Short mmCIF file of C-alpha atoms in Angstrom, two decimals:
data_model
loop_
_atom_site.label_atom_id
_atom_site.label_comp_id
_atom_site.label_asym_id
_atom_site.label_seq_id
_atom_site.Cartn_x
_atom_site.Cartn_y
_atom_site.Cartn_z
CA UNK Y 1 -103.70 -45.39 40.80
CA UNK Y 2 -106.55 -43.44 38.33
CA UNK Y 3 -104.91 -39.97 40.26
CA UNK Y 4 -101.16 -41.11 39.82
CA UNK Y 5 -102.06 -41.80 36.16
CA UNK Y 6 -103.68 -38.24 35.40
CA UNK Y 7 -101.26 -36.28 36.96
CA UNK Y 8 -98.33 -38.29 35.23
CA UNK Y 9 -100.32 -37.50 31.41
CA UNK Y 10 -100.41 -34.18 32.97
CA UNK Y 11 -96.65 -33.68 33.95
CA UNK Y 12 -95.69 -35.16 30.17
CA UNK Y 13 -98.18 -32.82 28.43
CA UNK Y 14 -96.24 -30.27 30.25
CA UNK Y 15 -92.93 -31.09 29.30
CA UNK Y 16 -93.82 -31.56 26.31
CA UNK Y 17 -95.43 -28.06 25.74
CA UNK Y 18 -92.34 -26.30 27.60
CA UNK Y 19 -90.04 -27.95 25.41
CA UNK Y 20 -91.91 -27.45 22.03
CA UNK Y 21 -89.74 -25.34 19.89
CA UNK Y 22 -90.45 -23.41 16.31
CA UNK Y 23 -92.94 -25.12 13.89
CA UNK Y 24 -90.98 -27.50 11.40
CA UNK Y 25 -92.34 -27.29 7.49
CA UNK Y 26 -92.30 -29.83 4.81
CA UNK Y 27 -92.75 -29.03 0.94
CA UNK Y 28 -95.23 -29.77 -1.24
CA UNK Y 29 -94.83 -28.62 -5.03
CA UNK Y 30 -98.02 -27.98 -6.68
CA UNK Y 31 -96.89 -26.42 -10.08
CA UNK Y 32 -94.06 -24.06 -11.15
CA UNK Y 33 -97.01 -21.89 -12.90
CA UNK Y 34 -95.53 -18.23 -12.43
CA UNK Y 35 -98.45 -16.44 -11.31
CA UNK Y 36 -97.55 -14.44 -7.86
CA UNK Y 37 -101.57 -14.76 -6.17
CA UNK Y 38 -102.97 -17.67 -4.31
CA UNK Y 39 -106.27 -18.29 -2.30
CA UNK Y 40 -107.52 -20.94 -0.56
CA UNK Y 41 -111.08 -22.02 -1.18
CA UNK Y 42 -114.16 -24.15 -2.02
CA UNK Y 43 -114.34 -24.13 -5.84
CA UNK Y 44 -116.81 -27.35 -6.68
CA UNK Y 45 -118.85 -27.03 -2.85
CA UNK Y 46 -117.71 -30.89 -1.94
CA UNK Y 47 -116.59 -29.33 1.20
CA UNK Y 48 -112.82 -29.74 0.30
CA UNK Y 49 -110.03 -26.27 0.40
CA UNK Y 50 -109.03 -26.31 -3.56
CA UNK Y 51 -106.43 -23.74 -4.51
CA UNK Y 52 -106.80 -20.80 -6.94
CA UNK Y 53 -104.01 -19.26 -8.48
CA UNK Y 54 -103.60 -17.18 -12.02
CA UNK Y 55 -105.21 -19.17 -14.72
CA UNK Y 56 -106.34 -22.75 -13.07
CA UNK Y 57 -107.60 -23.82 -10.01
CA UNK Y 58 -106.13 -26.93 -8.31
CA UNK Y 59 -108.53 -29.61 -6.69
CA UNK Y 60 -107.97 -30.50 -3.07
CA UNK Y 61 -107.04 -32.56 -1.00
CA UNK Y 62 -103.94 -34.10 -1.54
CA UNK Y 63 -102.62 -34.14 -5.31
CA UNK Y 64 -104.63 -30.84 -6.35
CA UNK Y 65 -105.58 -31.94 -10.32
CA UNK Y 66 -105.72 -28.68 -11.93
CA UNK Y 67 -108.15 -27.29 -13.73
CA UNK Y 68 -108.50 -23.92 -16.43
CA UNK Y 69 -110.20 -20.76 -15.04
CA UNK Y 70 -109.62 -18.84 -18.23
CA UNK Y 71 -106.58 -16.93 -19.81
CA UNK Y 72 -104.72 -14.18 -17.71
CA UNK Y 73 -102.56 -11.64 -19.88
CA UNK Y 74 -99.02 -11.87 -19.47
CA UNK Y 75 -96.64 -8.74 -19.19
CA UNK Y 76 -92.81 -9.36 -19.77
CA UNK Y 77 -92.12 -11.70 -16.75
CA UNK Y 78 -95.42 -10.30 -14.94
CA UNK Y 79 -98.85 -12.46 -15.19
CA UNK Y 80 -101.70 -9.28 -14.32
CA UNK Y 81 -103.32 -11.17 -11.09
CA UNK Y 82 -102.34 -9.48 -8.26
CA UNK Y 83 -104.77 -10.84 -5.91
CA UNK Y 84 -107.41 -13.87 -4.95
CA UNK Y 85 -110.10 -12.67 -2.85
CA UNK Y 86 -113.04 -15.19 -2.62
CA UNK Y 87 -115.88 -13.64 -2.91
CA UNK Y 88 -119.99 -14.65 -3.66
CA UNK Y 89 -120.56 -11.91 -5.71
CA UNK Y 90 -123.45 -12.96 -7.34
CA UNK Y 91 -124.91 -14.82 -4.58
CA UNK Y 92 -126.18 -17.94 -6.03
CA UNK Y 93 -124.28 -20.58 -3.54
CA UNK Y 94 -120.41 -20.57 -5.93
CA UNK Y 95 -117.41 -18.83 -4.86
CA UNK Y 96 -115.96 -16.37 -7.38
CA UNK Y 97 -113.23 -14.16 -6.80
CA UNK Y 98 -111.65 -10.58 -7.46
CA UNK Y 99 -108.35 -9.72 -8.74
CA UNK Y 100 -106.95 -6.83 -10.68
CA UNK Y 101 -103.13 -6.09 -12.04
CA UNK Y 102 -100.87 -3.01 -12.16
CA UNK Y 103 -100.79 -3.18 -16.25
CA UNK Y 104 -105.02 -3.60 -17.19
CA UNK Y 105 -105.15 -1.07 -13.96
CA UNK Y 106 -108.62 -3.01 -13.64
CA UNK Y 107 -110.87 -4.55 -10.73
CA UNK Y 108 -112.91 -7.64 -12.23
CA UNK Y 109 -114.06 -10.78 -10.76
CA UNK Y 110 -114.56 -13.93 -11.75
CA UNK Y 111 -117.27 -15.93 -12.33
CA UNK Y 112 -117.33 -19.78 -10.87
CA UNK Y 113 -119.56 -21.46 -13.33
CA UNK Y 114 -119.69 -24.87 -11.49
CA UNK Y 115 -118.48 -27.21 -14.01
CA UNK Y 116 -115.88 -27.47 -16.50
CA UNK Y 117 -116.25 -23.95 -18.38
CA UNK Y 118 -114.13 -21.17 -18.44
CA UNK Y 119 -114.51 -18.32 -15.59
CA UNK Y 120 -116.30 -15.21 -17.04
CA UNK Y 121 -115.00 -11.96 -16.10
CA UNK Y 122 -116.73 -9.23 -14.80
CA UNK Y 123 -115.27 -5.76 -14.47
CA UNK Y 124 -115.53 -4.15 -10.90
CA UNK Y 125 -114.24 -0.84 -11.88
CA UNK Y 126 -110.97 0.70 -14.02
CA UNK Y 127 -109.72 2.25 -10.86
CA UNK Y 128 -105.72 2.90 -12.51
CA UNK Y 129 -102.96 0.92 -11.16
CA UNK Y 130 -103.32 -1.56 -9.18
CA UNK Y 131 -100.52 -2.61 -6.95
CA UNK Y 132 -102.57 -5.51 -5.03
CA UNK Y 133 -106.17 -5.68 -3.81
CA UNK Y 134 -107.49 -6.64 0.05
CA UNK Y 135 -110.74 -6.91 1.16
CA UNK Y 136 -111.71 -5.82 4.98
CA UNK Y 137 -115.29 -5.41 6.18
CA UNK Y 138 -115.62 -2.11 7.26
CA UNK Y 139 -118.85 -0.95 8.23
CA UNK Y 140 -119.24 -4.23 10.17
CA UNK Y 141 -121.82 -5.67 8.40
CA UNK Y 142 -120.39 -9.28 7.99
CA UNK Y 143 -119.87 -8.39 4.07
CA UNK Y 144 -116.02 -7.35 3.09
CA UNK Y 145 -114.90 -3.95 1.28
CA UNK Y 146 -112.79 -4.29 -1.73
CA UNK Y 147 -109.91 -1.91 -1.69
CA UNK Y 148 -107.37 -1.84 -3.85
CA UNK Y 149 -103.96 -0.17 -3.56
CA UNK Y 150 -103.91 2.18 -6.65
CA UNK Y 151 -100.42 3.94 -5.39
CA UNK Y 152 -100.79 6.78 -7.92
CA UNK Y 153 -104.46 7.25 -7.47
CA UNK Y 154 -106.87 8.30 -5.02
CA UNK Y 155 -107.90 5.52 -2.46
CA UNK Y 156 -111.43 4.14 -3.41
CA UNK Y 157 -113.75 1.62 -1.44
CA UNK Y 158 -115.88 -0.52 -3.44
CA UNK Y 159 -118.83 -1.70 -1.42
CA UNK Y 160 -120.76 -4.76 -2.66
CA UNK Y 161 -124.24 -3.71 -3.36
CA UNK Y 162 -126.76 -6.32 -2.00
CA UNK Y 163 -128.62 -8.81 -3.87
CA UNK Y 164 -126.84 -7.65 -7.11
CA UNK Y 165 -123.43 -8.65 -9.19
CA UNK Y 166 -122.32 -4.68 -8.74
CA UNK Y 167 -120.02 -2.46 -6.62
CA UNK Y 168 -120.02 1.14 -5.30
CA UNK Y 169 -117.41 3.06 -5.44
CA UNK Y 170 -116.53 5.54 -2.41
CA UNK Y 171 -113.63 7.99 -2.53
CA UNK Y 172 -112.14 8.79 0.29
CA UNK Y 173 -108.73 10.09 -0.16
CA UNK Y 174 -108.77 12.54 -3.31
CA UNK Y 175 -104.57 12.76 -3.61
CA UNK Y 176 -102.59 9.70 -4.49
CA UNK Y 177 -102.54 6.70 -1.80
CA UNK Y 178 -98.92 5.60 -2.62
CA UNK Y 179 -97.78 2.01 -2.20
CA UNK Y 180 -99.01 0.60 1.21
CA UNK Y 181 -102.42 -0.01 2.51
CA UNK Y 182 -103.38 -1.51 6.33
CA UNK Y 183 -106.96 -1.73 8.04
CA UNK Y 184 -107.55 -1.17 11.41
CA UNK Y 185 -108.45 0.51 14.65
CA UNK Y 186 -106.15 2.97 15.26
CA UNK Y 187 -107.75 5.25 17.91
CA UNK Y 188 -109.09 2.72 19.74
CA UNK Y 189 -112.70 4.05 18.53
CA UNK Y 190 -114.47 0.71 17.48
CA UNK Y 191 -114.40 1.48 13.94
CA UNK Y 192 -112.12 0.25 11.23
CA UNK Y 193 -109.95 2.76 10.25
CA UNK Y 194 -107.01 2.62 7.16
CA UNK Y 195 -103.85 2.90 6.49
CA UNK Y 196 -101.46 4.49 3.95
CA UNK Y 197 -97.90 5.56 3.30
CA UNK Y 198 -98.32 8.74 4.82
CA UNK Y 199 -100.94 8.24 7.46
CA UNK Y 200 -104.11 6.92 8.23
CA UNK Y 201 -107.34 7.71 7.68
CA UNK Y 202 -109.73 8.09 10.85
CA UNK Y 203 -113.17 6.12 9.56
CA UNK Y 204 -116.66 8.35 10.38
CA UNK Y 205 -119.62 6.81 12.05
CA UNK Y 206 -120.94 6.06 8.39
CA UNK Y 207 -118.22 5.37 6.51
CA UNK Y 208 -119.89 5.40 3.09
CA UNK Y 209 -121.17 8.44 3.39
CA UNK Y 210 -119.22 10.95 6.14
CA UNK Y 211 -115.99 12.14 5.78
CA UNK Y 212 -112.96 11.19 6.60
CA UNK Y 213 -110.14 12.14 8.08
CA UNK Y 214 -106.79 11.98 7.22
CA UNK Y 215 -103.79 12.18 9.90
CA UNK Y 216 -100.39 12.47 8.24
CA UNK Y 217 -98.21 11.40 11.31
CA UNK Y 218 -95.53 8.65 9.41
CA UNK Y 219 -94.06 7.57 6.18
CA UNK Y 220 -93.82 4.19 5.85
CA UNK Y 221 -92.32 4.11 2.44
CA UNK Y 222 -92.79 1.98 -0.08
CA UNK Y 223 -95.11 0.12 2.53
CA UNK Y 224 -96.07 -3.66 2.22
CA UNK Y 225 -99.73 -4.67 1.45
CA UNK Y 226 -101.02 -4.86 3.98
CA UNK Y 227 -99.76 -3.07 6.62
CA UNK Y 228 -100.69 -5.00 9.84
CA UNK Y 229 -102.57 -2.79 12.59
CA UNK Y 230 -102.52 -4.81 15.70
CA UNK Y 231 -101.23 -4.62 19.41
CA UNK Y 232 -97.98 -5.44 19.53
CA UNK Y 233 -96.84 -4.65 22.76
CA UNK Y 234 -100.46 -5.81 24.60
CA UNK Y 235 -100.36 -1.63 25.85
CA UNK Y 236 -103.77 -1.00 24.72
CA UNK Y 237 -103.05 1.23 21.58
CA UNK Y 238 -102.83 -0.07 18.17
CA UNK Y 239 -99.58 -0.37 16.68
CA UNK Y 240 -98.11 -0.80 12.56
CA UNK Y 241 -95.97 -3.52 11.26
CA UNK Y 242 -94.93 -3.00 7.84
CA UNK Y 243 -92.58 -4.06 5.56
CA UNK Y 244 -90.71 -2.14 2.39
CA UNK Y 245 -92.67 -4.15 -0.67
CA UNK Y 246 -89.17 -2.29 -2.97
CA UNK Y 247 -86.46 -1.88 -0.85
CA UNK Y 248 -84.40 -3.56 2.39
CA UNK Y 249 -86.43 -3.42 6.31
CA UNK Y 250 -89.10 -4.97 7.86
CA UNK Y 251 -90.16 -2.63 11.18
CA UNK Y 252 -92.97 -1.84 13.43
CA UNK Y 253 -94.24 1.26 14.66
CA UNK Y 254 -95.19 1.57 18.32
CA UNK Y 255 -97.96 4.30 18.71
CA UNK Y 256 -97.42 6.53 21.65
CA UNK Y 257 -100.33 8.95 22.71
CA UNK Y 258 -99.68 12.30 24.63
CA UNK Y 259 -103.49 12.46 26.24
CA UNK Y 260 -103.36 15.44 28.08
CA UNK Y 261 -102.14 17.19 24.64
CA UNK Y 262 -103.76 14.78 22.72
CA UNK Y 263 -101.54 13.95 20.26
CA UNK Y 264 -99.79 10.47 18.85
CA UNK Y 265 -96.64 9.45 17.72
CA UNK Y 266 -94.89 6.59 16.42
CA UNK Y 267 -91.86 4.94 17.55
CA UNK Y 268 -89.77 3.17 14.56
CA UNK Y 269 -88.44 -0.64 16.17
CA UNK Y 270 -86.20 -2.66 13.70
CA UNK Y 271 -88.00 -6.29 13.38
CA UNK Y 272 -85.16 -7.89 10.29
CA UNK Y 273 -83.22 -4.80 8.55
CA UNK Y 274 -81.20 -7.35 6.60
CA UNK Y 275 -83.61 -8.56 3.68
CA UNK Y 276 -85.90 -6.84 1.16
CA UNK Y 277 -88.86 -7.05 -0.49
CA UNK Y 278 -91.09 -7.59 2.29
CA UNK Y 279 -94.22 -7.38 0.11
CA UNK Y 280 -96.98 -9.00 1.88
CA UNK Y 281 -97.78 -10.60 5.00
CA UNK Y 282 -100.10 -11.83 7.71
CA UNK Y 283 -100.75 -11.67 11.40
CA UNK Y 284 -102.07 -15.34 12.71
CA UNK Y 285 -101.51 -17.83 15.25
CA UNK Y 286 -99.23 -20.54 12.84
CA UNK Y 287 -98.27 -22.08 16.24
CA UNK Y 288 -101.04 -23.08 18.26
CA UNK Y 289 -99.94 -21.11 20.90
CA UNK Y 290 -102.98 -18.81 20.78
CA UNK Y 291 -100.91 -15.51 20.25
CA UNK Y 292 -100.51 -14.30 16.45
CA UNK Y 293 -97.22 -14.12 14.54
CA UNK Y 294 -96.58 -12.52 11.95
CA UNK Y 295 -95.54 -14.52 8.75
CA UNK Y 296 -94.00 -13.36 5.52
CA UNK Y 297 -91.42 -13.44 3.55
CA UNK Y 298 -89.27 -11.87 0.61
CA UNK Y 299 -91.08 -11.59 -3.03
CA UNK Y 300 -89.07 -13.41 -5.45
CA UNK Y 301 -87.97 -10.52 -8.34
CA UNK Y 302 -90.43 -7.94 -7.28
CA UNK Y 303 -88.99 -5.40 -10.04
CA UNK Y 304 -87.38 -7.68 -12.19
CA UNK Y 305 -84.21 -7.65 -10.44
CA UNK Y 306 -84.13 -3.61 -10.09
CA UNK Y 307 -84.85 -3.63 -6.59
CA UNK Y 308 -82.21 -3.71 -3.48
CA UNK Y 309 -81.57 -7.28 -2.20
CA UNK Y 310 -82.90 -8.78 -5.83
CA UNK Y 311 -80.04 -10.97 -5.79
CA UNK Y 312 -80.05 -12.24 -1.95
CA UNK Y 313 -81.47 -15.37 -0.97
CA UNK Y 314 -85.69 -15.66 -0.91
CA UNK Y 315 -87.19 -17.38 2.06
CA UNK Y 316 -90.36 -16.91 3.98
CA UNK Y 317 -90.67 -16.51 7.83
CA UNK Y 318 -92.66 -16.05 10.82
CA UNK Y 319 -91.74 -13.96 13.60
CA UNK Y 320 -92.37 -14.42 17.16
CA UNK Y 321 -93.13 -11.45 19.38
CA UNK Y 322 -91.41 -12.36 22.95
CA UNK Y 323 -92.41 -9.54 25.00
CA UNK Y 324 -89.71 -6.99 24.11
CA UNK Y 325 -88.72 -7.99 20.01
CA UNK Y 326 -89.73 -10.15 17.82
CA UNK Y 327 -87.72 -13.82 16.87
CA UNK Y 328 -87.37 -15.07 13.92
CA UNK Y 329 -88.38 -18.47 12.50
CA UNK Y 330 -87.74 -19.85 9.02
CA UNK Y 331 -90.00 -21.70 7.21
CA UNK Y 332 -88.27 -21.92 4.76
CA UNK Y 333 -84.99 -20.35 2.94
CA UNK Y 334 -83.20 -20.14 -0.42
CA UNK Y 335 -85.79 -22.02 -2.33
CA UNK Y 336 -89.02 -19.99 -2.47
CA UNK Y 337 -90.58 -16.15 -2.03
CA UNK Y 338 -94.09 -15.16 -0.55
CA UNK Y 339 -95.19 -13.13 -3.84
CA UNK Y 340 -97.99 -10.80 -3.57
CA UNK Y 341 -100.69 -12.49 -2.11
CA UNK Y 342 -100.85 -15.69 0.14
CA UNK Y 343 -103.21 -18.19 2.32
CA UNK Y 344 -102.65 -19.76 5.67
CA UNK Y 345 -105.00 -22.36 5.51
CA UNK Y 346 -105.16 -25.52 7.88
CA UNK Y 347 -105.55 -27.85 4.62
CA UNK Y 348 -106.18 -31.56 6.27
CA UNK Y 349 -107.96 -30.17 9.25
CA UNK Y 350 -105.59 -31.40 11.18
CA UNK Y 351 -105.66 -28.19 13.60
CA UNK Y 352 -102.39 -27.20 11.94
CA UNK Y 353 -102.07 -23.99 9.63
CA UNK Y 354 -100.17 -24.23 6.72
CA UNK Y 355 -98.23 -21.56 4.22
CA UNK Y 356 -99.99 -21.41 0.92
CA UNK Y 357 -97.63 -19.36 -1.66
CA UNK Y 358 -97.76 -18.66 -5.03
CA UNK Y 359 -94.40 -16.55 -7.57
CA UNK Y 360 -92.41 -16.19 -10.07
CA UNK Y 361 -90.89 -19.27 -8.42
CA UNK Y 362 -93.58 -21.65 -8.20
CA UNK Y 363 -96.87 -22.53 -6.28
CA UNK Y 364 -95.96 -24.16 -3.04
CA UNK Y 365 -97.20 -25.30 0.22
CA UNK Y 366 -95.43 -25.58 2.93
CA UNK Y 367 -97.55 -28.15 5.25
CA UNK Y 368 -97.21 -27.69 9.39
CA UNK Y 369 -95.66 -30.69 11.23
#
């Protein structure tokens, strides 16, 4: 009877995984603040995922009371927060984090002061520009980079120096990075190599101090941030998904590689041609399944409305590779766009990721069910 009994749980778990379909979303509005960044993190250590967006900070778990971080200047319809990357920068035990906008063209972060006070800013560096700002560690070291895209400036890494509230700054591209920027392996090397509009960047054994090299071998156009490096295709080379952040297509780019004449090219594949604006995005499991998708979505009035596809339908999406394309999923469509910067954060610890997302349009989640 015990045997019968397992192997009948067994034969329903089964079923039940062959015959779960796409993840289902439900809404949550948390403010219709305007600001187009959002991170998920820690903000008063009680062990709890608050939310950080633009000017307040929103305590978890389940009605997120918000709270000031400080004033963030306000351009036409654009708030100058183009990022939320949480970040100890001053090590004493508080998260703070780093932004920077396109109209200050500067890299600060901001100070968690533990109670009630306002945030004090802290500038990083006044590196021009600055279309959005990632962070990827790339010497390995446990501790992230900060790299902002600065499209018409030279690509600079700022490296966190240790025990201190400071930053170095290392140039590595001297022309103008244009709008686009990836991390990853791309040769297959072990090291953590980047990636730009018009190539990437092949990282040297000591990446703060050797040069590096830069391979022009693709235009990616007015490239998302970031650009995901990852496998695809499970053939062993590293592969580019990228959307247009300005224009209509989302594609990736399988990387071919000629050994014998050792040299690499990149085939262009089609992933959703029929919506723009494809701005930012992620590669993670949202499924459970333990293979990544990727998730993103359509920026709600990028350009103020001067971009193709300003006037289609928003939504936000996650796309399933199935061995030959990818499929697309909606989670969700007509009501909300993915904005510049976004979490995927399992909020309730329920094993279950949800969408985080932050615009012109709002400050949603989108919880997994």
């Amino acid at each position: 009877m015990k045997n019968y009994l397992i192997s009948f749980l067994l034969l329903i778990d089964t079923a039940a995984s062959a015959q779960s379909g796409p993840v289902k979303f439900t809404k949550q509005v948390v403010s219709a603040e305007s600001y187009e960044s959002v991170a998920v993190f820690d903000v008063n250590n009680d062990h709890i995922p608050d939310l950080v967006s633009g000017a307040y900070w929103y305590e978890g778990p389940a009605y997120f009371k918000r709270h000031y971080i400080g004033p963030v200047k306000q351009y036409g319809e654009y708030w100058d927060d183009f990022s939320t990357i949480p970040f100890d920068v001053n090590g004493d035990g508080r998260m703070d984090y780093i932004t920077g906008g396109w109209f200050g063209k500067t890299l600060v972060w901001k100070e968690n002061p533990g109670n009630e006070q306002e945030w004090k800013e802290h500038i990083i560096a006044q590196p021009g520009n600055i279309e959005t700002t990632r962070a990827w560690d790339i010497d390995g070291d446990g501790i992230p980079e900060i790299i902002p895209n600065t499209p018409n400036e030279p690509l600079i890494i700022y490296r966190h120096i240790k025990g201190s509230d400071q930053f170095s700054a290392h140039k590595i591209l001297d022309q103008p990075s244009g709008h686009g920027l990836g991390c990853g392996d791309i040769n297959g090397d072990g090291r953590k190599d980047l990636v730009v509009p018009g190539g990437w960047l092949e990282a040297p054994a000591a990446p703060f101090t050797g040069r590096w090299t830069f391979h022009p071998e693709f235009n990616l156009g007015t490239a998302s941030v970031p650009v995901i490096v990852a496998d695809v295709n499970g053939d062993g080379l590293a592969d580019l998904v990228a959307g247009q952040g300005h224009g209509y297509g989302l594609d990736w780019y399988e990387q071919q590689k000629d050994t014998k004449a050792g040299k690499r090219s990149w085939i262009k594949h089609a992933i959703d041609p029929y919506n723009s604006q494809y701005h930012t995005m992620d590669w993670v499991d949202i499924d459970g399944d333990g293979a990544p998708e990727l998730v993103t979505g359509k920026r709600y009035r990028a350009h103020n409305d001067h971009d193709p596809g300003s006037a289609d339908p928003c939504g936000i999406y996650y796309f399933k590779w199935n061995g030959s394309s990818f499929t697309k999923q909606v989670v969700t469509y007509g009501e909300k766009g993915a904005g510049l910067y976004f979490d995927i954060y399992d909020l309730a610890g329920s094993g279950k990721k949800d969408v985080i997302v932050a615009g012109k349009d709002g400050l949603f989640i989108f919880r997994s069910l």
